[in-house]
Tab-separated table of C-alpha atoms and ligand atoms in Angstrom:
chain	number	residue	atom	x	y	z
R	16	UNK	CA	-39.137	198.531	-54.929
R	17	UNK	CA	-41.135	201.755	-54.947
R	18	UNK	CA	-44.480	202.089	-57.020
R	19	UNK	CA	-45.310	206.037	-58.982
R	20	UNK	CA	-47.835	207.324	-56.919
R	21	UNK	CA	-50.100	207.959	-59.006
R	22	UNK	CA	-50.426	204.015	-60.140
R	23	UNK	CA	-50.876	203.665	-56.712
R	24	UNK	CA	-54.154	205.805	-56.578
R	25	UNK	CA	-55.499	204.028	-59.100
R	26	UNK	CA	-54.981	200.387	-58.347
R	27	UNK	CA	-56.740	200.987	-55.132
R	28	UNK	CA	-59.616	203.029	-56.649
R	29	UNK	CA	-60.515	199.996	-58.880
R	30	UNK	CA	-63.295	198.303	-58.213
R	31	UNK	CA	-62.842	193.839	-57.549
R	32	UNK	CA	-63.679	192.551	-60.033
R	33	UNK	CA	-67.172	190.832	-60.377
R	34	UNK	CA	-66.829	186.871	-61.105
R	35	UNK	CA	-70.137	185.180	-62.128
R	36	UNK	CA	-68.968	181.432	-61.538
R	37	UNK	CA	-71.683	179.311	-64.611
R	38	UNK	CA	-73.703	176.908	-62.368
R	39	UNK	CA	-73.282	173.773	-65.224
R	40	UNK	CA	-69.927	174.539	-65.669
R	41	UNK	CA	-67.361	171.376	-64.590
R	42	UNK	CA	-67.954	167.754	-65.602
R	43	UNK	CA	-71.923	166.468	-67.463
R	44	UNK	CA	-72.621	163.008	-65.251
R	45	UNK	CA	-71.722	160.471	-68.761
R	46	UNK	CA	-68.047	162.301	-67.720
R	47	UNK	CA	-68.264	162.127	-64.719
R	48	UNK	CA	-70.096	158.360	-65.104
R	49	UNK	CA	-67.054	157.245	-67.453
R	50	UNK	CA	-64.287	158.320	-65.037
R	51	UNK	CA	-66.138	156.782	-62.008
R	52	UNK	CA	-66.433	153.191	-63.617
R	53	UNK	CA	-62.679	153.666	-64.843
R	54	UNK	CA	-61.558	154.313	-60.792
R	55	UNK	CA	-63.554	152.031	-59.098
R	56	UNK	CA	-62.736	149.474	-61.858
R	57	UNK	CA	-58.555	149.984	-60.638
R	58	UNK	CA	-59.680	148.339	-57.555
R	59	UNK	CA	-57.785	150.960	-55.666
R	60	UNK	CA	-54.590	150.943	-57.757
R	61	UNK	CA	-54.344	146.913	-57.296
R	62	UNK	CA	-55.982	146.449	-60.993
R	63	UNK	CA	-54.791	147.874	-64.712
R	64	UNK	CA	-57.216	149.804	-66.899
R	65	UNK	CA	-56.975	150.343	-70.352
R	66	UNK	CA	-58.996	152.622	-72.329
R	67	UNK	CA	-58.964	152.839	-75.851
R	68	UNK	CA	-58.084	156.372	-77.640
R	69	UNK	CA	-58.379	159.391	-74.032
R	70	UNK	CA	-61.706	158.680	-71.938
R	71	UNK	CA	-62.935	161.897	-71.528
R	72	UNK	CA	-61.218	164.252	-73.406
R	73	UNK	CA	-58.752	166.004	-70.188
R	74	UNK	CA	-55.246	166.003	-70.306
R	75	UNK	CA	-55.105	167.450	-67.048
R	76	UNK	CA	-57.610	164.469	-65.892
R	77	UNK	CA	-56.581	162.260	-67.487
R	78	UNK	CA	-52.980	162.222	-66.252
R	79	UNK	CA	-54.363	162.404	-62.696
R	80	UNK	CA	-56.320	159.287	-63.679
R	81	UNK	CA	-52.710	157.403	-65.072
R	82	UNK	CA	-51.685	158.208	-61.966
R	83	UNK	CA	-54.558	155.910	-59.974
R	84	UNK	CA	-54.153	153.701	-62.680
R	85	UNK	CA	-55.603	154.169	-66.062
R	86	UNK	CA	-53.747	154.352	-68.735
R	87	UNK	CA	-54.639	155.134	-71.703
R	88	UNK	CA	-53.700	153.384	-75.449
R	89	UNK	CA	-54.724	153.300	-78.858
R	90	UNK	CA	-55.078	155.848	-80.155
R	91	UNK	CA	-57.771	159.114	-80.530
R	92	UNK	CA	-59.532	157.292	-82.980
R	93	UNK	CA	-59.653	154.626	-81.643
R	94	UNK	CA	-58.276	153.107	-85.678
R	95	UNK	CA	-54.981	151.541	-84.738
R	96	UNK	CA	-54.023	147.603	-83.445
R	97	UNK	CA	-53.393	147.653	-79.904
R	98	UNK	CA	-52.918	144.741	-78.996
R	99	UNK	CA	-49.534	145.402	-78.465
R	100	UNK	CA	-49.669	147.985	-74.985
R	101	UNK	CA	-51.047	144.762	-73.259
R	102	UNK	CA	-49.130	141.978	-73.848
R	103	UNK	CA	-48.556	140.620	-70.710
R	104	UNK	CA	-51.509	142.025	-68.497
R	105	UNK	CA	-54.386	139.187	-68.871
R	106	UNK	CA	-55.131	141.456	-65.067
R	107	UNK	CA	-55.839	144.262	-66.832
R	108	UNK	CA	-58.991	145.414	-67.548
R	109	UNK	CA	-60.393	147.861	-70.538
R	110	UNK	CA	-62.640	150.360	-70.536
R	111	UNK	CA	-64.388	152.063	-73.278
R	112	UNK	CA	-64.507	155.510	-73.328
R	113	UNK	CA	-67.805	158.126	-72.980
R	114	UNK	CA	-67.517	158.656	-77.007
R	115	UNK	CA	-68.451	155.873	-77.404
R	116	UNK	CA	-66.670	153.420	-80.129
R	117	UNK	CA	-68.438	151.386	-83.595
R	118	UNK	CA	-69.425	148.564	-82.647
R	119	UNK	CA	-66.987	147.209	-84.821
R	120	UNK	CA	-64.826	147.705	-82.401
R	121	UNK	CA	-66.374	146.827	-79.794
R	122	UNK	CA	-65.852	143.357	-81.050
R	123	UNK	CA	-62.278	144.267	-81.817
R	124	UNK	CA	-61.908	145.211	-77.659
R	125	UNK	CA	-63.651	142.211	-77.125
R	126	UNK	CA	-60.936	140.560	-79.184
R	127	UNK	CA	-58.463	141.378	-77.099
R	128	UNK	CA	-59.534	139.636	-74.499
R	129	UNK	CA	-59.572	141.352	-71.532
R	130	UNK	CA	-62.253	141.600	-68.890
R	131	UNK	CA	-64.360	144.923	-71.264
R	132	UNK	CA	-66.422	147.763	-69.065
R	133	UNK	CA	-67.893	149.691	-71.211
R	134	UNK	CA	-68.637	153.708	-70.376
R	135	UNK	CA	-69.539	154.836	-73.355
R	136	UNK	CA	-72.386	158.759	-71.879
R	137	UNK	CA	-75.410	157.212	-71.983
R	138	UNK	CA	-76.765	160.244	-74.402
R	139	UNK	CA	-74.062	159.441	-77.054
R	140	UNK	CA	-75.679	155.439	-75.916
R	141	UNK	CA	-79.011	156.945	-77.020
R	142	UNK	CA	-77.550	158.630	-80.979
R	143	UNK	CA	-76.974	154.426	-81.289
R	144	UNK	CA	-79.946	153.462	-80.262
R	145	UNK	CA	-81.000	155.898	-83.676
R	146	UNK	CA	-78.879	155.218	-85.606
R	147	UNK	CA	-79.735	151.051	-85.375
R	148	UNK	CA	-82.815	151.314	-85.687
R	149	UNK	CA	-83.238	153.485	-89.322
R	150	UNK	CA	-80.236	151.466	-90.138
R	151	UNK	CA	-82.446	148.172	-89.731
R	152	UNK	CA	-84.777	149.561	-91.793
R	153	UNK	CA	-82.899	150.783	-94.585
R	154	UNK	CA	-82.569	154.238	-94.039
R	155	UNK	CA	-79.257	156.483	-95.051
R	156	UNK	CA	-77.917	158.068	-92.056
R	157	UNK	CA	-76.270	161.717	-92.156
R	158	UNK	CA	-74.440	162.690	-88.843
R	159	UNK	CA	-73.908	166.336	-89.008
R	160	UNK	CA	-70.701	166.702	-87.133
R	161	UNK	CA	-66.869	166.628	-87.342
R	162	UNK	CA	-66.386	163.565	-89.594
R	163	UNK	CA	-62.721	163.689	-86.854
R	164	UNK	CA	-63.902	163.128	-83.969
R	165	UNK	CA	-63.749	159.400	-82.280
R	166	UNK	CA	-67.480	160.379	-81.035
R	167	UNK	CA	-68.279	160.067	-84.351
R	168	UNK	CA	-66.347	157.284	-86.611
R	169	UNK	CA	-67.869	155.313	-83.597
R	170	UNK	CA	-71.283	156.456	-84.475
R	171	UNK	CA	-70.671	156.306	-88.485
R	172	UNK	CA	-70.346	152.581	-87.355
R	173	UNK	CA	-74.102	151.854	-86.636
R	174	UNK	CA	-74.749	152.656	-90.407
R	175	UNK	CA	-75.684	150.363	-93.398
R	176	UNK	CA	-72.779	150.011	-95.113
R	177	UNK	CA	-72.173	153.256	-97.222
R	178	UNK	CA	-75.847	153.911	-96.416
R	179	UNK	CA	-73.708	156.228	-93.522
R	180	UNK	CA	-72.636	159.980	-93.732
R	181	UNK	CA	-71.139	162.936	-91.625
R	182	UNK	CA	-71.944	167.117	-92.711
R	183	UNK	CA	-70.164	170.074	-91.576
R	184	UNK	CA	-71.923	172.767	-93.678
R	185	UNK	CA	-74.246	173.021	-96.645
R	186	UNK	CA	-70.848	172.353	-99.698
R	187	UNK	CA	-70.822	168.916	-97.928
R	188	UNK	CA	-74.645	169.016	-98.474
R	189	UNK	CA	-74.011	170.706	-101.806
R	190	UNK	CA	-70.833	167.934	-102.659
R	191	UNK	CA	-73.473	164.647	-101.847
R	192	UNK	CA	-74.067	162.860	-104.959
R	193	UNK	CA	-77.582	161.007	-105.498
R	194	UNK	CA	-78.920	159.347	-101.915
R	195	UNK	CA	-81.063	156.522	-102.862
R	196	UNK	CA	-83.679	155.951	-100.541
R	197	UNK	CA	-85.222	157.707	-97.571
R	198	UNK	CA	-82.801	159.191	-94.649
R	199	UNK	CA	-82.048	159.634	-91.065
R	200	UNK	CA	-80.702	163.460	-90.110
R	201	UNK	CA	-79.094	163.073	-86.797
R	202	UNK	CA	-76.956	165.387	-84.727
R	203	UNK	CA	-72.731	165.018	-82.449
R	204	UNK	CA	-74.094	165.775	-79.624
R	205	UNK	CA	-71.958	168.775	-78.950
R	206	UNK	CA	-73.389	170.834	-81.622
R	207	UNK	CA	-75.170	174.284	-81.584
R	208	UNK	CA	-78.903	173.796	-82.197
R	209	UNK	CA	-79.382	176.577	-84.226
R	210	UNK	CA	-76.687	175.594	-86.516
R	211	UNK	CA	-77.985	171.619	-86.816
R	212	UNK	CA	-81.587	172.841	-87.475
R	213	UNK	CA	-80.163	174.762	-90.040
R	214	UNK	CA	-78.314	172.394	-92.163
R	215	UNK	CA	-80.558	169.659	-91.165
R	216	UNK	CA	-83.595	172.108	-93.216
R	217	UNK	CA	-81.015	172.081	-96.325
R	218	UNK	CA	-79.697	168.677	-96.087
R	219	UNK	CA	-84.080	168.162	-96.218
R	220	UNK	CA	-84.713	170.862	-98.738
R	221	UNK	CA	-82.532	169.049	-101.425
R	222	UNK	CA	-83.409	165.308	-99.927
R	223	UNK	CA	-87.033	165.914	-98.924
R	224	UNK	CA	-86.860	162.214	-97.813
R	225	UNK	CA	-86.115	162.724	-94.229
R	226	UNK	CA	-86.813	163.134	-90.501
R	227	UNK	CA	-84.619	165.205	-88.606
R	228	UNK	CA	-83.243	163.839	-85.060
R	229	UNK	CA	-82.219	166.192	-82.742
R	230	UNK	CA	-79.701	164.608	-81.409
R	231	UNK	CA	-77.831	167.193	-79.339
R	232	UNK	CA	-77.215	166.187	-75.355
R	233	UNK	CA	-78.868	168.019	-72.492
R	234	UNK	CA	-75.805	168.743	-70.808
R	235	UNK	CA	-74.466	170.449	-74.281
R	236	UNK	CA	-77.645	172.722	-74.320
R	237	UNK	CA	-76.861	174.155	-70.180
R	238	UNK	CA	-73.980	175.152	-70.889
R	239	UNK	CA	-74.558	177.129	-73.595
R	240	UNK	CA	-77.305	178.487	-72.361
R	241	UNK	CA	-75.690	179.481	-69.120
R	242	UNK	CA	-72.392	181.544	-72.086
R	243	UNK	CA	-76.023	183.006	-72.995
R	244	UNK	CA	-77.069	183.914	-69.810
R	245	UNK	CA	-73.465	185.069	-68.725
R	246	UNK	CA	-73.791	187.358	-71.519
R	247	UNK	CA	-77.292	188.491	-70.191
R	248	UNK	CA	-76.618	188.498	-66.137
R	249	UNK	CA	-73.418	192.074	-67.507
R	250	UNK	CA	-69.983	190.275	-68.567
R	251	UNK	CA	-67.939	191.332	-70.223
R	252	UNK	CA	-65.607	188.126	-70.955
R	253	UNK	CA	-66.133	184.914	-70.475
R	254	UNK	CA	-63.490	182.224	-69.900
R	255	UNK	CA	-63.842	179.380	-71.224
R	256	UNK	CA	-61.324	176.397	-69.338
R	257	UNK	CA	-61.724	173.015	-70.738
R	258	UNK	CA	-59.313	170.382	-73.596
R	259	UNK	CA	-58.849	172.500	-76.578
R	260	UNK	CA	-59.205	169.321	-78.912
R	261	UNK	CA	-62.908	168.923	-76.171
R	262	UNK	CA	-65.802	169.490	-78.562
R	263	UNK	CA	-68.149	170.755	-75.518
R	264	UNK	CA	-65.558	172.942	-74.906
R	265	UNK	CA	-64.992	174.718	-78.801
R	266	UNK	CA	-68.448	175.253	-78.900
R	267	UNK	CA	-68.198	177.325	-75.795
R	268	UNK	CA	-65.990	179.352	-77.074
R	269	UNK	CA	-66.957	180.402	-80.414
R	270	UNK	CA	-70.338	180.513	-78.469
R	271	UNK	CA	-68.641	182.973	-75.912
R	272	UNK	CA	-67.307	184.520	-79.682
R	273	UNK	CA	-70.852	184.523	-81.219
R	274	UNK	CA	-71.941	187.091	-78.582
R	275	UNK	CA	-69.634	189.250	-79.199
R	276	UNK	CA	-67.917	189.023	-75.890
R	277	UNK	CA	-63.588	188.794	-75.445
R	278	UNK	CA	-63.175	185.233	-75.635
R	279	UNK	CA	-60.250	183.779	-73.448
R	280	UNK	CA	-59.745	179.768	-73.486
R	281	UNK	CA	-57.703	178.093	-71.936
R	282	UNK	CA	-56.968	174.883	-70.095
R	283	UNK	CA	-55.213	175.898	-67.087
R	284	UNK	CA	-54.280	179.305	-64.470
R	285	UNK	CA	-51.160	179.393	-66.540
R	286	UNK	CA	-52.487	180.073	-69.667
R	287	UNK	CA	-54.791	183.297	-68.328
R	288	UNK	CA	-53.740	185.962	-69.757
R	289	UNK	CA	-53.522	188.658	-66.245
R	290	UNK	CA	-53.156	192.388	-67.677
R	291	UNK	CA	-55.964	191.859	-70.393
R	292	UNK	CA	-58.614	189.827	-68.095
R	293	UNK	CA	-57.169	192.451	-65.653
R	294	UNK	CA	-59.079	195.517	-67.805
R	295	UNK	CA	-62.754	193.612	-66.452
R	296	UNK	CA	-64.883	194.746	-63.902
R	297	UNK	CA	-67.734	191.710	-64.497
R	298	UNK	CA	-66.515	188.468	-65.737
R	299	UNK	CA	-67.596	185.208	-66.912
R	300	UNK	CA	-66.521	181.407	-65.892
R	301	UNK	CA	-67.410	178.541	-67.794
R	302	UNK	CA	-65.876	175.471	-68.657
R	303	UNK	CA	-66.478	172.317	-71.262
R	304	UNK	CA	-67.657	169.142	-70.078
R	305	UNK	CA	-65.121	167.075	-69.420
R	306	UNK	CA	-62.664	170.322	-66.905
R	307	UNK	CA	-62.017	169.353	-62.940
R	308	UNK	CA	-63.600	171.315	-60.663
R	309	UNK	CA	-60.061	171.561	-59.400
R	310	UNK	CA	-58.982	173.614	-62.361
R	311	UNK	CA	-61.985	176.027	-62.932
R	312	UNK	CA	-61.409	176.505	-58.661
R	313	UNK	CA	-58.178	177.185	-59.397
R	314	UNK	CA	-58.990	180.044	-62.129
R	315	UNK	CA	-62.190	181.603	-60.250
R	316	UNK	CA	-59.974	182.375	-56.752
R	317	UNK	CA	-57.109	183.917	-58.562
R	318	UNK	CA	-59.613	186.317	-59.735
R	319	UNK	CA	-61.598	186.900	-57.148
R	320	UNK	CA	-58.014	188.422	-55.466
R	321	UNK	CA	-57.423	190.643	-57.999
M	419	SF4	S1	-71.796	165.870	-73.714
M	419	SF4	FE1	-72.956	165.200	-72.896
M	419	SF4	S2	-72.837	163.393	-74.770
M	419	SF4	FE2	-70.439	164.816	-73.957
M	419	SF4	S3	-69.914	163.084	-72.511
M	419	SF4	FE3	-71.580	165.507	-71.878
M	419	SF4	S4	-73.470	164.085	-71.423
M	419	SF4	FE4	-72.396	162.611	-72.815
């Protein structure tokens, strides 16, 4: 193969790419805990473990888990009946996903007759507890988040019937009818703190008897702060690794775009546009809370070899 001298010169003169890897990139404690619970329940492959919808939002990790005996049944939103799937599986076990489920779904899962282990992230559990306490005191509960996300679907189940609402933006607040009585407004665990605060204040301006409780989890805040730090430390582009349906990963990618940097949201190294990324000298790498370390290593190793 022939190379032009000019091209070879430009390659040899190009400085080595500097890769800044976010310290927080990868599993948060809630995801690590859920994986630990599910894999322990398999008893080294001796026992089948079912999860109601994906245990976590990362397809590559779910594939690996399936190989070790953890199988996803049910649907993404944990709504459909799943008893047909677990027929003749009396030796198996059910594990509740990291995003949690509604109390109604939990009762349904327990009624299936299999031993059931709860892998709900404790931070999601805290949001559920906040909603429960306020529902008992007859508050209306408003969740700032994505109404289609399993975490939000599960959390809404803790509000009193007819007294639970989900809002995503100001238009949703404008579209609400009159709400009688006090309100408590909480957040899905993976929102942007500034957006939550702004929307909660907007809601409060329409419904003054509102208590605002910031329930964004620490892992989300830490990962978002690190994106800002990567930008301050000179990153010209940031690669965000993680599931395209993982709420916290999608938010990280959005944050990168908001900082004005080039953003590459990929699930695996195969999706990375090498020509486009090679144009940058300093590249930041971060990953969602459900992205396994090996996927991040693959990307960093490839970049460092450029
Ligand atoms: S992102 Fe936050 S709420 Fe979600 S599993 Fe991790 S620690 Fe828990």
